[in-house]
Coordinates of C-alpha atoms and ligand atoms in Angstrom, one line a residue:
X19 CA -6.6 45.9 91.7
X20 CA -2.8 46.3 92.7
X21 CA -1.7 49.3 94.8
X22 CA 1.0 51.4 92.9
X23 CA 4.1 50.6 95.1
X24 CA 6.6 53.5 95.9
X25 CA 10.3 52.8 94.8
X26 CA 13.0 50.5 95.9
X27 CA 15.5 52.5 98.5
X28 CA 13.2 55.7 97.9
X29 CA 11.9 56.0 101.9
X30 CA 8.3 58.1 102.9
X31 CA 9.0 61.0 105.9
X32 CA 5.3 60.5 107.4
X33 CA 4.2 62.4 110.0
X34 CA 5.8 61.1 112.8
X35 CA 8.9 61.5 112.3
X36 CA 8.6 65.2 110.4
X37 CA 9.1 67.0 114.1
X38 CA 12.9 65.0 114.4
X39 CA 13.4 66.4 110.3
X40 CA 12.2 69.7 111.0
X41 CA 14.8 70.2 113.9
X42 CA 17.3 68.6 112.7
X43 CA 16.6 71.1 109.5
X44 CA 16.5 74.0 112.1
X45 CA 19.4 72.9 113.8
X46 CA 21.7 72.9 110.7
X47 CA 20.2 76.3 109.4
X48 CA 20.9 78.1 112.3
X49 CA 24.2 76.9 113.2
X50 CA 25.2 78.4 109.7
X51 CA 24.0 81.4 109.3
X52 CA 25.9 81.5 112.4
X53 CA 29.1 81.1 110.4
X54 CA 27.9 83.2 108.0
X55 CA 26.8 80.6 105.6
X56 CA 23.7 82.3 103.5
X57 CA 21.5 79.0 102.2
X58 CA 21.4 78.9 98.7
X59 CA 18.4 76.4 96.5
X60 CA 19.9 74.8 93.2
X61 CA 17.9 72.3 91.0
X62 CA 18.1 68.7 91.4
X63 CA 18.8 68.0 88.3
X64 CA 21.6 69.2 86.0
X65 CA 23.2 68.2 83.0
X66 CA 24.8 64.9 83.4
X67 CA 28.8 66.7 81.7
X68 CA 28.4 68.6 84.9
X69 CA 28.5 65.5 87.1
X70 CA 31.1 63.9 85.3
X71 CA 33.4 66.2 84.9
X72 CA 33.6 67.1 89.1
X73 CA 33.1 64.3 90.7
X74 CA 35.4 62.7 88.2
X75 CA 34.6 60.1 85.4
X76 CA 37.0 57.2 87.7
X77 CA 34.2 56.8 90.9
X78 CA 31.6 55.3 91.9
X79 CA 29.1 58.4 91.9
X80 CA 30.0 59.0 88.3
X81 CA 30.1 54.9 86.9
X82 CA 27.2 53.1 89.0
X83 CA 25.3 55.2 91.0
X84 CA 24.0 58.5 88.8
X85 CA 20.4 58.3 88.0
X86 CA 21.1 59.9 84.2
X87 CA 18.4 59.7 81.8
X88 CA 18.2 61.6 78.3
X89 CA 15.0 64.6 78.7
X90 CA 12.8 64.6 75.1
X91 CA 16.2 66.2 72.9
X92 CA 17.9 63.2 74.1
X93 CA 19.9 66.6 76.4
X94 CA 22.0 63.6 78.7
X95 CA 19.9 65.0 82.1
X96 CA 21.3 63.9 85.8
X97 CA 19.6 63.9 89.1
X98 CA 22.0 65.6 91.6
X99 CA 24.2 62.6 93.2
X100 CA 25.4 65.9 95.6
X101 CA 25.1 69.6 95.7
X102 CA 28.8 70.4 95.1
X103 CA 28.9 70.8 91.6
X104 CA 26.0 72.4 91.6
X105 CA 26.4 75.5 94.4
X106 CA 29.7 75.7 92.2
X107 CA 27.9 76.0 88.4
X108 CA 25.4 78.1 89.9
X109 CA 28.5 80.0 91.5
X110 CA 29.9 80.5 88.3
X111 CA 27.0 81.4 86.4
X112 CA 26.0 84.0 88.0
X113 CA 29.0 85.5 88.1
X114 CA 29.4 86.1 92.2
X115 CA 33.0 86.1 92.0
X116 CA 32.8 89.3 90.9
X117 CA 30.7 89.8 94.0
X118 CA 33.8 90.3 96.9
X119 CA 35.2 87.3 98.3
X120 CA 35.0 85.1 100.3
X121 CA 31.4 83.9 99.6
X122 CA 30.0 81.0 102.1
X123 CA 26.9 78.9 101.6
X124 CA 25.4 76.0 102.0
X125 CA 21.7 73.6 100.5
X126 CA 20.1 70.3 102.1
X127 CA 17.9 68.7 100.1
X128 CA 17.5 65.4 98.6
X129 CA 20.1 63.3 96.4
X130 CA 20.0 61.4 94.3
X131 CA 22.8 57.9 94.4
X132 CA 22.0 54.0 92.6
X133 CA 22.9 51.7 95.6
X134 CA 21.9 48.4 97.9
X135 CA 19.4 50.0 99.8
X136 CA 19.7 49.4 103.7
X137 CA 20.3 51.0 106.9
X138 CA 21.6 54.4 106.2
X139 CA 21.8 53.8 102.5
X140 CA 19.6 54.4 100.4
X141 CA 18.8 55.9 96.3
X142 CA 16.8 59.4 97.1
X143 CA 18.8 60.9 101.1
X144 CA 19.5 63.6 102.0
X145 CA 21.9 65.9 102.7
X146 CA 23.0 69.4 104.7
X147 CA 26.2 70.9 102.8
X148 CA 28.1 74.2 102.7
X149 CA 30.4 75.2 101.1
X150 CA 33.1 78.4 101.9
X151 CA 34.8 79.9 98.3
X152 CA 37.7 82.5 98.1
X153 CA 39.9 81.6 101.5
X154 CA 42.9 79.4 101.1
X155 CA 44.5 79.9 104.5
X156 CA 44.4 76.8 106.6
X157 CA 41.3 78.6 108.8
X158 CA 38.5 78.5 106.5
X159 CA 38.8 74.1 106.9
X160 CA 38.9 74.5 110.4
X161 CA 35.8 77.5 110.1
X162 CA 34.0 74.6 107.9
X163 CA 34.9 72.1 110.6
X164 CA 33.7 73.3 113.5
X165 CA 30.4 74.2 111.5
X166 CA 29.9 71.0 111.2
X167 CA 31.2 69.8 115.2
X168 CA 29.6 72.1 116.5
X169 CA 26.3 71.3 115.6
X170 CA 26.8 67.2 115.6
X171 CA 27.8 68.3 119.4
X172 CA 24.7 70.2 120.0
X173 CA 22.5 68.2 118.3
X174 CA 24.3 65.0 121.0
X175 CA 24.8 62.6 118.6
X176 CA 26.9 59.6 120.3
X177 CA 30.3 58.3 119.8
X178 CA 32.0 61.1 117.5
X179 CA 35.5 60.8 116.4
X180 CA 36.9 63.7 113.3
X181 CA 39.1 61.3 111.2
X182 CA 42.0 64.5 108.9
X183 CA 44.0 63.3 106.7
X184 CA 45.3 66.0 103.6
X185 CA 46.0 64.8 100.2
X186 CA 48.5 67.0 98.9
X187 CA 48.5 69.1 95.7
X188 CA 47.8 67.9 92.9
X189 CA 51.5 67.7 91.9
X190 CA 52.0 65.8 95.7
X191 CA 49.5 63.4 94.8
X192 CA 51.4 61.8 91.0
X193 CA 54.5 61.9 92.7
X194 CA 53.0 59.6 94.8
X195 CA 51.0 57.5 92.1
X196 CA 54.3 55.9 91.4
X197 CA 55.8 54.9 94.4
X198 CA 51.9 54.1 95.7
X199 CA 51.5 51.6 92.3
X200 CA 54.5 50.1 92.8
X201 CA 53.7 48.7 96.4
X202 CA 50.8 48.1 94.8
X203 CA 51.8 45.8 92.6
X204 CA 53.7 44.3 94.6
X205 CA 49.7 43.1 96.3
X206 CA 48.2 42.9 93.1
X207 CA 47.5 39.0 94.1
X208 CA 46.2 40.3 97.5
X209 CA 43.4 42.4 95.8
X210 CA 39.5 42.6 95.2
X211 CA 39.3 42.7 91.2
X212 CA 37.9 46.3 92.2
X213 CA 41.0 47.2 93.3
X214 CA 43.0 45.8 90.9
X215 CA 41.0 47.8 88.1
X216 CA 40.9 51.2 90.2
X217 CA 45.3 50.5 89.8
X218 CA 45.1 51.6 86.2
X219 CA 42.1 54.4 86.2
X220 CA 43.0 56.3 90.0
X221 CA 44.6 54.3 93.0
X222 CA 44.6 55.9 95.9
X223 CA 40.9 54.7 96.0
X224 CA 42.5 51.4 96.8
X225 CA 43.5 52.9 100.3
X226 CA 39.9 53.0 100.5
X227 CA 38.1 50.2 99.4
X228 CA 35.9 49.1 101.9
X229 CA 37.2 45.1 101.7
X230 CA 39.1 43.4 104.2
X231 CA 41.8 41.9 102.6
X232 CA 42.2 44.9 100.8
X233 CA 42.9 46.5 104.3
X234 CA 45.6 44.4 105.1
X235 CA 46.8 44.2 101.9
X236 CA 47.8 48.7 101.5
X237 CA 48.2 48.5 105.9
X238 CA 52.3 49.7 105.1
X239 CA 51.5 51.3 102.1
X240 CA 53.5 54.3 102.6
X241 CA 51.2 57.2 103.6
X242 CA 50.7 60.3 101.1
X243 CA 51.6 62.5 104.5
X244 CA 55.1 61.9 104.5
X245 CA 55.4 63.1 101.0
X246 CA 53.8 66.0 100.7
X247 CA 55.0 69.1 100.2
X248 CA 56.8 71.9 102.3
X249 CA 52.9 74.1 101.6
X250 CA 50.6 71.6 101.8
X251 CA 52.1 70.6 105.4
X252 CA 52.3 73.5 107.0
X253 CA 48.9 74.0 105.5
X254 CA 47.4 70.7 107.4
X255 CA 50.2 71.5 110.8
X256 CA 48.1 75.2 110.8
X257 CA 44.9 73.1 109.9
X258 CA 45.6 69.9 113.1
X259 CA 46.9 72.9 114.7
X260 CA 43.9 75.3 114.8
X261 CA 41.5 72.6 115.4
X262 CA 43.3 72.0 119.0
X263 CA 43.4 75.2 119.9
X264 CA 39.1 75.5 119.7
X265 CA 39.3 71.8 121.0
X266 CA 38.2 69.3 118.6
X267 CA 39.2 66.5 118.7
X268 CA 40.7 64.5 115.7
X269 CA 42.5 61.5 114.6
X270 CA 44.8 60.7 111.9
X271 CA 43.5 58.7 109.2
X272 CA 46.7 58.7 106.7
X273 CA 44.2 55.9 104.6
X274 CA 41.3 58.9 104.3
X275 CA 40.5 59.3 100.5
X276 CA 37.3 60.6 99.3
X277 CA 34.7 59.3 96.9
X278 CA 34.8 61.6 94.7
X279 CA 37.9 63.4 92.1
X280 CA 37.9 67.2 93.2
X281 CA 39.5 67.7 97.3
X282 CA 42.6 68.2 97.4
X283 CA 45.2 69.2 101.1
X284 CA 42.1 68.5 104.0
X285 CA 40.6 65.6 103.8
X286 CA 38.2 64.7 106.5
X287 CA 35.2 62.9 107.8
X288 CA 32.7 62.2 111.0
X289 CA 31.9 59.0 111.7
X290 CA 30.4 56.9 114.8
X291 CA 31.0 53.5 115.6
X292 CA 27.4 54.1 116.4
X293 CA 26.1 53.1 112.8
X294 CA 27.4 50.3 111.8
X295 CA 29.2 49.8 108.7
X296 CA 27.7 53.0 106.6
X297 CA 30.0 55.0 109.8
X298 CA 30.5 57.9 107.7
X299 CA 28.4 61.0 108.9
X300 CA 29.5 64.0 107.2
X301 CA 32.3 64.0 104.9
X302 CA 34.0 67.5 103.5
X303 CA 38.1 68.5 102.0
X304 CA 39.4 71.7 100.4
X305 CA 38.5 71.4 96.5
X306 CA 40.7 74.1 95.1
X307 CA 40.8 73.6 91.9
X308 CA 36.6 72.8 90.7
X309 CA 35.5 76.8 89.9
X310 CA 38.8 75.8 87.8
X311 CA 38.0 72.6 86.3
X312 CA 34.7 73.9 85.5
X313 CA 34.7 76.4 83.7
X314 CA 34.9 80.0 85.8
X315 CA 38.6 81.3 87.6
X316 CA 40.6 80.0 89.8
X317 CA 39.1 79.9 93.5
X318 CA 40.3 78.4 96.5
X319 CA 37.5 76.5 97.8
X320 CA 36.3 74.2 101.3
X321 CA 33.5 72.3 102.0
X322 CA 31.5 69.4 103.4
X323 CA 28.0 67.6 103.4
X324 CA 26.0 65.8 106.1
X325 CA 24.4 63.1 106.1
X326 CA 20.4 63.6 107.2
X327 CA 19.3 60.3 107.7
X328 CA 21.9 58.9 109.7
X329 CA 22.6 62.2 111.5
X330 CA 18.3 60.7 111.9
X331 CA 19.7 57.2 113.2
X332 CA 21.0 58.5 115.2
X333 CA 19.6 61.5 117.3
X334 CA 18.6 60.5 120.9
X335 CA 15.4 61.6 121.2
X336 CA 15.9 63.2 124.2
X337 CA 17.7 66.1 122.4
X338 CA 14.0 66.8 120.5
X339 CA 11.9 68.6 122.4
X340 CA 8.1 67.5 123.7
X341 CA 5.8 69.5 122.0
X342 CA 1.6 69.8 121.8
X343 CA 1.1 69.9 117.7
X344 CA -2.2 71.3 118.8
X345 CA -2.6 72.9 121.8
X346 CA -6.9 73.8 122.2
X347 CA -9.4 71.2 120.7
X348 CA -12.7 73.6 120.6
X349 CA -15.4 71.0 121.6
X350 CA -18.5 72.9 120.5
X351 CA -21.8 71.7 120.9
X352 CA -26.1 72.0 119.9
X353 CA -27.2 74.8 117.4
X354 CA -25.8 77.9 118.7
X355 CA -22.6 76.2 120.7
X356 CA -21.2 74.6 117.0
X357 CA -21.9 78.7 115.6
X358 CA -20.1 80.4 118.6
X359 CA -17.9 77.2 117.8
X360 CA -16.7 78.2 114.6
X361 CA -15.8 81.3 114.2
X362 CA -13.7 80.7 117.9
X363 CA -11.7 78.6 116.2
X364 CA -11.1 80.6 113.2
X365 CA -10.2 83.7 116.0
X366 CA -7.6 81.4 117.6
X367 CA -5.7 80.2 115.2
X368 CA -5.8 84.6 113.2
X369 CA -4.2 85.0 116.8
X370 CA -1.2 81.9 116.0
X371 CA -2.8 79.8 118.5
X372 CA -2.8 75.9 117.5
X373 CA -5.9 74.6 117.4
X374 CA -8.0 71.6 116.1
X375 CA -11.7 70.1 116.0
X376 CA -13.5 66.7 114.8
X377 CA -16.5 68.5 112.9
X378 CA -18.1 64.5 113.2
X379 CA -18.5 65.2 116.8
X380 CA -21.6 66.3 117.9
X381 CA -21.9 65.4 121.3
X382 CA -19.9 66.6 124.1
X383 CA -18.3 63.3 124.6
X384 CA -18.0 61.8 121.4
X385 CA -15.5 65.2 121.7
X386 CA -13.7 64.8 124.6
X387 CA -13.2 61.3 122.7
X388 CA -11.1 63.3 120.1
X389 CA -9.8 66.1 122.2
X390 CA -8.4 63.0 124.5
X391 CA -7.1 61.2 120.8
X392 CA -6.1 64.2 119.4
X393 CA -2.7 64.3 122.1
X394 CA -4.1 68.4 122.4
X395 CA -3.5 70.1 126.7
X396 CA -6.9 71.8 127.1
X397 CA -10.4 71.1 125.3
X398 CA -12.4 74.5 125.3
X399 CA -16.2 73.6 126.1
X400 CA -18.8 75.0 123.6
X401 CA -22.1 74.0 124.7
X402 CA -25.4 76.1 124.7
X403 CA -25.6 76.4 127.9
X404 CA -21.8 78.5 127.6
X405 CA -22.9 80.1 125.0
X406 CA -25.8 82.1 126.7
X407 CA -24.1 82.3 129.7
X408 CA -21.1 84.4 126.7
X409 CA -18.4 81.8 128.9
X410 CA -16.2 78.5 127.9
X411 CA -15.0 75.9 130.4
X412 CA -11.2 75.6 129.5
X413 CA -10.2 72.2 130.7
X414 CA -6.5 70.8 130.7
X415 CA -7.2 67.2 129.5
X416 CA -4.7 66.2 131.5
X417 CA -5.2 67.1 135.5
X418 CA -9.1 67.5 134.5
X419 CA -9.1 70.3 136.0
X420 CA -11.4 73.5 134.7
X421 CA -12.2 77.2 135.2
X422 CA -14.6 79.0 133.2
X423 CA -13.8 81.8 131.1
X424 CA -15.8 85.3 128.8
X425 CA -16.1 84.0 125.2
X426 CA -15.4 87.5 124.9
X427 CA -11.3 88.0 124.1
X428 CA -10.9 84.8 124.7
X429 CA -8.5 84.1 122.0
X430 CA -6.4 87.3 123.1
X431 CA -6.2 85.8 127.0
X432 CA -5.1 82.4 126.0
X433 CA -2.9 84.5 123.4
X434 CA -1.1 86.0 126.2
X435 CA -1.4 83.2 128.4
X436 CA 1.2 80.7 126.0
X437 CA 3.6 83.8 125.7
X438 CA 3.8 84.5 129.5
X439 CA 4.4 80.3 130.6
Ligands
LIG502 P1 30.0 56.0 101.9 O1 31.1 56.2 102.2 O2 29.0 55.8 102.8 O3 29.6 56.0 100.6 P2 30.5 58.6 100.4 O4 31.6 58.6 100.8 O5 29.7 58.1 99.3 O6 29.8 58.0 102.2 P3 30.4 61.3 100.6 O7 29.5 62.1 98.7 O8 31.4 61.6 100.7 O9 29.1 60.1 101.0 O10 27.8 62.4 101.1 C1 28.1 62.4 102.2 C2 27.6 61.9 103.9 O11 26.3 61.6 102.6 C3 27.7 60.4 104.0 O12 29.3 61.0 104.9 C4 26.8 59.4 104.4 O13 26.3 60.6 105.4 C5 26.0 60.8 103.0 N1 25.1 59.7 102.5 C6 25.9 59.5 101.1 N2 25.5 58.5 100.8 C7 23.9 58.4 100.9 C8 23.1 56.9 100.7 N3 23.0 56.4 99.7 N4 22.4 56.5 101.1 C9 22.7 58.0 102.3 N5 22.9 59.2 103.1 C10 24.6 58.7 102.7
LIG503 MG1 28.9 56.3 99.2

């Protein structure tokens, strides 16, 4: 019979890889909590209208990347392509705005986008994201960038660059658009078909095109940062000065335009040359208009999302703590020994000591072979002779050193050894 395969671009994370994922997720949670962000768990699917309205109809995500399907009653639903829209929806829906601001949330979980799968680009991928609501002060922007930067530095990810830009206010962008369009229409013949279309729908996105010819053609395009209002300029200057004061290096990138419509003012990306074409690990920015766009009051906000597959690709093996998955192998054999072994296994686990046994093995030799394969650090040998003496043999599987210990009270003795070592 044919076997049924997983879906293209949707990967299994196998047991050899999950310690790596737990390590990354634990670090993300620890740093987020340390910065005062609280975990929110939002649903994996939402009304399609939520994403269309927030991310923007003219974006790659909404135009061609969403997994959208009708519910049984015909309502259009979508698997979340990102986490900000859902977080904002929940913030509004639960009237969190009536609670004291600022409020800071983080999430970790899978996102779904129909893209061409390749290294670091999947159809189901995972993001850690953080959102800070209620502060327009540039220090909130600095805080969110610092959280992301400190986390990635803690994980020792190599060759990171923080690229930053200001998208100004919506008024600044409206005033800049005709200036940009005038320039783009002179270069129109050099632009790709996609960019020519974007000129009509979302001209700023042309600056972000990855096609080499488009990049060359827009090299000398007028810069939005030269057309910022005094307020936007001051905000940006404060963000940059703050980053410098806490020792976070950045590179100004006047072409940085995020692929989601809700961003304004600060916009940033962290890239690594290690990642090749998919060089962005994480990205974010300020989105002061979004809560209102989704039907809430006017609440300023800033956030980021980090791609965990890309973090995992870059994580140096050396930053992972080495650990034995299971510490003790209980090798019990003989009638009496086997019975006591069952009780010992249960006692060890109840005091929180990881322990394992292959129930198919019935001789000492078979047990020792399985103990080696299990990569446990110790084996506890318990045959009929030991059972009669009321003891066990503790064997270090690496050094082969052995010692005899009393069976009574063994689990608490081993517990005290693991906590003191
Ligand atoms: P890209 O330019 O790589 O398409 P993006 O601008 O679409 O990224 P965002 O929506 O800002 O990305 O998502 C933030 C992060 O999520 C990205 O920097 C990346 O690390 C990760 N990410 C986005 N799409 C994918 C994907 N399809 N597979 C794996 N990771 C992804
Ligand atoms: Mg993308």
